mmCIF file with all atom_site columns, C-alpha atoms in Angstrom:
data_model
loop_
_atom_site.group_PDB
_atom_site.id
_atom_site.type_symbol
_atom_site.label_atom_id
_atom_site.label_alt_id
_atom_site.label_comp_id
_atom_site.label_asym_id
_atom_site.label_entity_id
_atom_site.label_seq_id
_atom_site.pdbx_PDB_ins_code
_atom_site.Cartn_x
_atom_site.Cartn_y
_atom_site.Cartn_z
_atom_site.occupancy
_atom_site.B_iso_or_equiv
_atom_site.pdbx_formal_charge
_atom_site.auth_seq_id
_atom_site.auth_comp_id
_atom_site.auth_asym_id
_atom_site.auth_atom_id
_atom_site.pdbx_PDB_model_num
ATOM 1   C CA . GLY A 1 1   ? 72.911 102.063 13.612 1.00 0.00 ? 824 GLY A CA 1
ATOM 2   C CA . SER A 1 2   ? 74.641 105.337 13.064 1.00 0.00 ? 825 SER A CA 1
ATOM 3   C CA . LEU A 1 3   ? 77.635 106.881 14.798 1.00 0.00 ? 826 LEU A CA 1
ATOM 4   C CA . ILE A 1 4   ? 78.097 110.523 15.768 1.00 0.00 ? 827 ILE A CA 1
ATOM 5   C CA . ILE A 1 5   ? 81.616 111.715 16.524 1.00 0.00 ? 828 ILE A CA 1
ATOM 6   C CA . SER A 1 6   ? 81.412 115.105 18.204 1.00 0.00 ? 829 SER A CA 1
ATOM 7   C CA . ASP A 1 7   ? 84.033 117.699 19.104 1.00 0.00 ? 830 ASP A CA 1
ATOM 8   C CA . SER A 1 8   ? 84.425 117.732 22.891 1.00 0.00 ? 831 SER A CA 1
ATOM 9   C CA . LEU A 1 9   ? 83.603 121.455 23.075 1.00 0.00 ? 832 LEU A CA 1
ATOM 10  C CA . ASN A 1 10  ? 80.546 121.476 20.829 1.00 0.00 ? 833 ASN A CA 1
ATOM 11  C CA . TYR A 1 11  ? 77.804 123.742 22.124 1.00 0.00 ? 834 TYR A CA 1
ATOM 12  C CA . ASN A 1 12  ? 75.313 122.366 24.625 1.00 0.00 ? 835 ASN A CA 1
ATOM 13  C CA . SER A 1 13  ? 72.471 122.165 22.089 1.00 0.00 ? 836 SER A CA 1
ATOM 14  C CA . ILE A 1 14  ? 74.505 119.687 20.022 1.00 0.00 ? 837 ILE A CA 1
ATOM 15  C CA . VAL A 1 15  ? 75.546 117.698 23.091 1.00 0.00 ? 838 VAL A CA 1
ATOM 16  C CA . ASN A 1 16  ? 71.948 117.471 24.351 1.00 0.00 ? 839 ASN A CA 1
ATOM 17  C CA . GLY A 1 17  ? 70.400 116.957 20.922 1.00 0.00 ? 840 GLY A CA 1
ATOM 18  C CA . ALA A 1 18  ? 72.647 114.174 19.640 1.00 0.00 ? 841 ALA A CA 1
ATOM 19  C CA . PRO A 1 19  ? 71.242 111.428 21.941 1.00 0.00 ? 842 PRO A CA 1
ATOM 20  C CA . VAL A 1 20  ? 67.764 112.027 20.506 1.00 0.00 ? 843 VAL A CA 1
ATOM 21  C CA . SER A 1 21  ? 69.077 110.543 17.248 1.00 0.00 ? 844 SER A CA 1
ATOM 22  C CA . ARG A 1 22  ? 69.663 107.188 18.988 1.00 0.00 ? 845 ARG A CA 1
ATOM 23  C CA . ALA A 1 23  ? 73.063 107.030 17.308 1.00 0.00 ? 846 ALA A CA 1
ATOM 24  C CA . THR A 1 24  ? 76.123 105.812 19.158 1.00 0.00 ? 847 THR A CA 1
ATOM 25  C CA . ILE A 1 25  ? 78.041 108.909 20.298 1.00 0.00 ? 848 ILE A CA 1
ATOM 26  C CA . ARG A 1 26  ? 81.786 109.269 20.644 1.00 0.00 ? 849 ARG A CA 1
ATOM 27  C CA . VAL A 1 27  ? 83.813 112.403 21.317 1.00 0.00 ? 850 VAL A CA 1
ATOM 28  C CA . PHE A 1 28  ? 87.180 113.577 20.027 1.00 0.00 ? 851 PHE A CA 1
ATOM 29  C CA . TYR A 1 29  ? 89.529 116.065 21.682 1.00 0.00 ? 852 TYR A CA 1
ATOM 30  C CA . HIS A 1 30  ? 88.616 119.628 20.870 1.00 0.00 ? 853 HIS A CA 1
ATOM 31  C CA . ASN A 1 31  ? 89.764 120.729 17.442 1.00 0.00 ? 854 ASN A CA 1
ATOM 32  C CA . THR A 1 32  ? 92.289 117.887 17.175 1.00 0.00 ? 855 THR A CA 1
ATOM 33  C CA . PRO A 1 33  ? 92.082 116.248 13.734 1.00 0.00 ? 856 PRO A CA 1
ATOM 34  C CA . ALA A 1 34  ? 94.687 113.609 14.682 1.00 0.00 ? 857 ALA A CA 1
ATOM 35  C CA . HIS A 1 35  ? 92.512 112.414 17.569 1.00 0.00 ? 858 HIS A CA 1
ATOM 36  C CA . LEU A 1 36  ? 89.454 112.497 15.305 1.00 0.00 ? 859 LEU A CA 1
ATOM 37  C CA . GLU A 1 37  ? 91.265 110.129 12.933 1.00 0.00 ? 860 GLU A CA 1
ATOM 38  C CA . GLU A 1 38  ? 92.165 107.863 15.852 1.00 0.00 ? 861 GLU A CA 1
ATOM 39  C CA . VAL A 1 39  ? 88.525 107.716 16.977 1.00 0.00 ? 862 VAL A CA 1
ATOM 40  C CA . LEU A 1 40  ? 87.369 107.070 13.401 1.00 0.00 ? 863 LEU A CA 1
ATOM 41  C CA . ARG A 1 41  ? 89.852 104.184 13.001 1.00 0.00 ? 864 ARG A CA 1
ATOM 42  C CA . GLU A 1 42  ? 88.871 102.632 16.335 1.00 0.00 ? 865 GLU A CA 1
ATOM 43  C CA . GLN A 1 43  ? 85.148 102.919 15.710 1.00 0.00 ? 866 GLN A CA 1
ATOM 44  C CA . ILE A 1 44  ? 85.392 101.501 12.200 1.00 0.00 ? 867 ILE A CA 1
ATOM 45  C CA . ALA A 1 45  ? 87.518 98.592  13.454 1.00 0.00 ? 868 ALA A CA 1
ATOM 46  C CA . ASP A 1 46  ? 85.327 97.874  16.511 1.00 0.00 ? 869 ASP A CA 1
ATOM 47  C CA . GLY A 1 47  ? 81.896 98.412  14.968 1.00 0.00 ? 870 GLY A CA 1
ATOM 48  C CA . GLN A 1 48  ? 78.703 99.157  16.884 1.00 0.00 ? 871 GLN A CA 1
ATOM 49  C CA . PRO A 1 49  ? 78.426 98.313  20.587 1.00 0.00 ? 872 PRO A CA 1
ATOM 50  C CA . LYS A 1 50  ? 76.767 94.944  21.286 1.00 0.00 ? 873 LYS A CA 1
ATOM 51  C CA . THR A 1 51  ? 76.648 93.875  17.605 1.00 0.00 ? 874 THR A CA 1
ATOM 52  C CA . ASP A 1 52  ? 80.170 94.713  16.343 1.00 0.00 ? 875 ASP A CA 1
ATOM 53  C CA . ARG A 1 53  ? 78.546 95.512  13.002 1.00 0.00 ? 876 ARG A CA 1
ATOM 54  C CA . PRO A 1 54  ? 79.823 98.497  11.024 1.00 0.00 ? 877 PRO A CA 1
ATOM 55  C CA . SER A 1 55  ? 78.030 101.800 11.468 1.00 0.00 ? 878 SER A CA 1
ATOM 56  C CA . LYS A 1 56  ? 75.612 102.553 8.637  1.00 0.00 ? 879 LYS A CA 1
ATOM 57  C CA . LYS A 1 57  ? 76.517 106.245 8.763  1.00 0.00 ? 880 LYS A CA 1
ATOM 58  C CA . ILE A 1 58  ? 79.268 108.134 10.536 1.00 0.00 ? 881 ILE A CA 1
ATOM 59  C CA . VAL A 1 59  ? 78.673 111.845 11.129 1.00 0.00 ? 882 VAL A CA 1
ATOM 60  C CA . VAL A 1 60  ? 81.401 114.124 12.477 1.00 0.00 ? 883 VAL A CA 1
ATOM 61  C CA . ILE A 1 61  ? 79.953 117.254 14.091 1.00 0.00 ? 884 ILE A CA 1
ATOM 62  C CA . VAL A 1 62  ? 81.996 120.437 14.488 1.00 0.00 ? 885 VAL A CA 1
ATOM 63  C CA . GLU A 1 63  ? 81.281 124.127 14.859 1.00 0.00 ? 886 GLU A CA 1
ATOM 64  C CA . GLY A 1 64  ? 82.615 126.862 12.580 1.00 0.00 ? 887 GLY A CA 1
ATOM 65  C CA . ILE A 1 65  ? 83.458 129.088 15.527 1.00 0.00 ? 888 ILE A CA 1
ATOM 66  C CA . TYR A 1 66  ? 83.413 127.724 19.053 1.00 0.00 ? 889 TYR A CA 1
ATOM 67  C CA . SER A 1 67  ? 81.513 130.563 20.681 1.00 0.00 ? 890 SER A CA 1
ATOM 68  C CA . MET A 1 68  ? 82.740 130.028 24.228 1.00 0.00 ? 891 MET A CA 1
ATOM 69  C CA . GLU A 1 69  ? 86.378 129.818 23.119 1.00 0.00 ? 892 GLU A CA 1
ATOM 70  C CA . GLY A 1 70  ? 86.257 132.223 20.172 1.00 0.00 ? 893 GLY A CA 1
ATOM 71  C CA . GLU A 1 71  ? 88.248 129.674 18.221 1.00 0.00 ? 894 GLU A CA 1
ATOM 72  C CA . LEU A 1 72  ? 87.885 128.602 14.579 1.00 0.00 ? 895 LEU A CA 1
ATOM 73  C CA . SER A 1 73  ? 87.386 124.989 13.613 1.00 0.00 ? 896 SER A CA 1
ATOM 74  C CA . LYS A 1 74  ? 90.285 123.219 11.906 1.00 0.00 ? 897 LYS A CA 1
ATOM 75  C CA . LEU A 1 75  ? 87.824 122.503 9.135  1.00 0.00 ? 898 LEU A CA 1
ATOM 76  C CA . THR A 1 76  ? 90.356 121.846 6.377  1.00 0.00 ? 899 THR A CA 1
ATOM 77  C CA . GLU A 1 77  ? 91.973 118.943 8.242  1.00 0.00 ? 900 GLU A CA 1
ATOM 78  C CA . ILE A 1 78  ? 88.633 117.682 9.560  1.00 0.00 ? 901 ILE A CA 1
ATOM 79  C CA . THR A 1 79  ? 87.084 117.467 6.087  1.00 0.00 ? 902 THR A CA 1
ATOM 80  C CA . VAL A 1 80  ? 90.149 115.555 4.851  1.00 0.00 ? 903 VAL A CA 1
ATOM 81  C CA . ALA A 1 81  ? 89.816 113.056 7.715  1.00 0.00 ? 904 ALA A CA 1
ATOM 82  C CA . CYS A 1 82  ? 86.107 112.642 7.003  1.00 0.00 ? 905 CYS A CA 1
ATOM 83  C CA . LYS A 1 83  ? 86.755 111.981 3.322  1.00 0.00 ? 906 LYS A CA 1
ATOM 84  C CA . ASN A 1 84  ? 89.496 109.479 4.135  1.00 0.00 ? 907 ASN A CA 1
ATOM 85  C CA . TYR A 1 85  ? 87.152 107.491 6.398  1.00 0.00 ? 908 TYR A CA 1
ATOM 86  C CA . LYS A 1 86  ? 83.949 108.035 4.394  1.00 0.00 ? 909 LYS A CA 1
ATOM 87  C CA . ALA A 1 87  ? 82.300 109.979 7.207  1.00 0.00 ? 910 ALA A CA 1
ATOM 88  C CA . TYR A 1 88  ? 79.861 112.841 6.761  1.00 0.00 ? 911 TYR A CA 1
ATOM 89  C CA . THR A 1 89  ? 80.947 116.301 7.903  1.00 0.00 ? 912 THR A CA 1
ATOM 90  C CA . TYR A 1 90  ? 78.323 118.329 9.780  1.00 0.00 ? 913 TYR A CA 1
ATOM 91  C CA . LEU A 1 91  ? 79.303 121.986 10.269 1.00 0.00 ? 914 LEU A CA 1
ATOM 92  C CA . ASP A 1 92  ? 77.373 124.198 12.672 1.00 0.00 ? 915 ASP A CA 1
ATOM 93  C CA . GLU A 1 93  ? 77.786 127.725 11.304 1.00 0.00 ? 916 GLU A CA 1
ATOM 94  C CA . ALA A 1 94  ? 75.483 129.404 13.855 1.00 0.00 ? 917 ALA A CA 1
ATOM 95  C CA . HIS A 1 95  ? 78.211 131.751 15.077 1.00 0.00 ? 918 HIS A CA 1
ATOM 96  C CA . SER A 1 96  ? 80.206 132.170 11.886 1.00 0.00 ? 919 SER A CA 1
ATOM 97  C CA . ILE A 1 97  ? 77.813 132.646 8.963  1.00 0.00 ? 920 ILE A CA 1
ATOM 98  C CA . GLY A 1 98  ? 77.385 136.354 8.309  1.00 0.00 ? 921 GLY A CA 1
ATOM 99  C CA . ALA A 1 99  ? 80.237 137.174 10.675 1.00 0.00 ? 922 ALA A CA 1
ATOM 100 C CA . ILE A 1 100 ? 83.398 135.923 8.978  1.00 0.00 ? 923 ILE A CA 1
ATOM 101 C CA . GLY A 1 101 ? 84.704 135.357 5.490  1.00 0.00 ? 924 GLY A CA 1
ATOM 102 C CA . LYS A 1 102 ? 85.247 138.031 2.856  1.00 0.00 ? 925 LYS A CA 1
ATOM 103 C CA . THR A 1 103 ? 81.539 138.175 2.014  1.00 0.00 ? 926 THR A CA 1
ATOM 104 C CA . GLY A 1 104 ? 80.196 136.767 5.298  1.00 0.00 ? 927 GLY A CA 1
ATOM 105 C CA . ARG A 1 105 ? 79.760 133.212 4.079  1.00 0.00 ? 928 ARG A CA 1
ATOM 106 C CA . GLY A 1 106 ? 81.358 131.732 7.166  1.00 0.00 ? 929 GLY A CA 1
ATOM 107 C CA . VAL A 1 107 ? 84.269 129.526 8.014  1.00 0.00 ? 930 VAL A CA 1
ATOM 108 C CA . CYS A 1 108 ? 84.340 127.703 4.660  1.00 0.00 ? 931 CYS A CA 1
ATOM 109 C CA . GLU A 1 109 ? 84.910 130.977 2.863  1.00 0.00 ? 932 GLU A CA 1
ATOM 110 C CA . LEU A 1 110 ? 87.428 132.224 5.424  1.00 0.00 ? 933 LEU A CA 1
ATOM 111 C CA . LEU A 1 111 ? 89.513 129.037 5.379  1.00 0.00 ? 934 LEU A CA 1
ATOM 112 C CA . GLY A 1 112 ? 89.132 128.306 1.665  1.00 0.00 ? 935 GLY A CA 1
ATOM 113 C CA . VAL A 1 113 ? 87.231 125.051 2.205  1.00 0.00 ? 936 VAL A CA 1
ATOM 114 C CA . ASP A 1 114 ? 84.958 124.128 -0.683 1.00 0.00 ? 937 ASP A CA 1
ATOM 115 C CA . PRO A 1 115 ? 81.406 123.985 0.747  1.00 0.00 ? 938 PRO A CA 1
ATOM 116 C CA . ALA A 1 116 ? 80.870 120.905 -1.432 1.00 0.00 ? 939 ALA A CA 1
ATOM 117 C CA . ASP A 1 117 ? 83.354 119.115 0.867  1.00 0.00 ? 940 ASP A CA 1
ATOM 118 C CA . VAL A 1 118 ? 81.021 119.689 3.837  1.00 0.00 ? 941 VAL A CA 1
ATOM 119 C CA . ASP A 1 119 ? 77.992 117.413 3.760  1.00 0.00 ? 942 ASP A CA 1
ATOM 120 C CA . ILE A 1 120 ? 75.730 119.393 6.090  1.00 0.00 ? 943 ILE A CA 1
ATOM 121 C CA . ILE A 1 121 ? 76.029 123.099 6.832  1.00 0.00 ? 944 ILE A CA 1
ATOM 122 C CA . MET A 1 122 ? 73.619 124.239 9.508  1.00 0.00 ? 945 MET A CA 1
#
């Protein structure tokens, strides 16, 4: 099966929608790339619950701007961690696209992250 690793303060629609995927879900401390790496290492070492087999896909879900906190994602460090552990990066730009960045292209543009380094931009 697949594994979703979600920021602990992701918006409710992500939290409620993720279980529909039937993936195993783990959470990392809000906007803390070091804890994300710790969770990635543990999950890769332990494998899937019940089978101990490796996850077929690992998807890390973060938001561009955390709307309730008004805080930007640490996207640069998160994309590096995802690359290092061969995990997909899913970026929810619902609150940042059109609102930030020099030309309104969101958090990637604002932080100088190459959009090609983000696997899914929603």
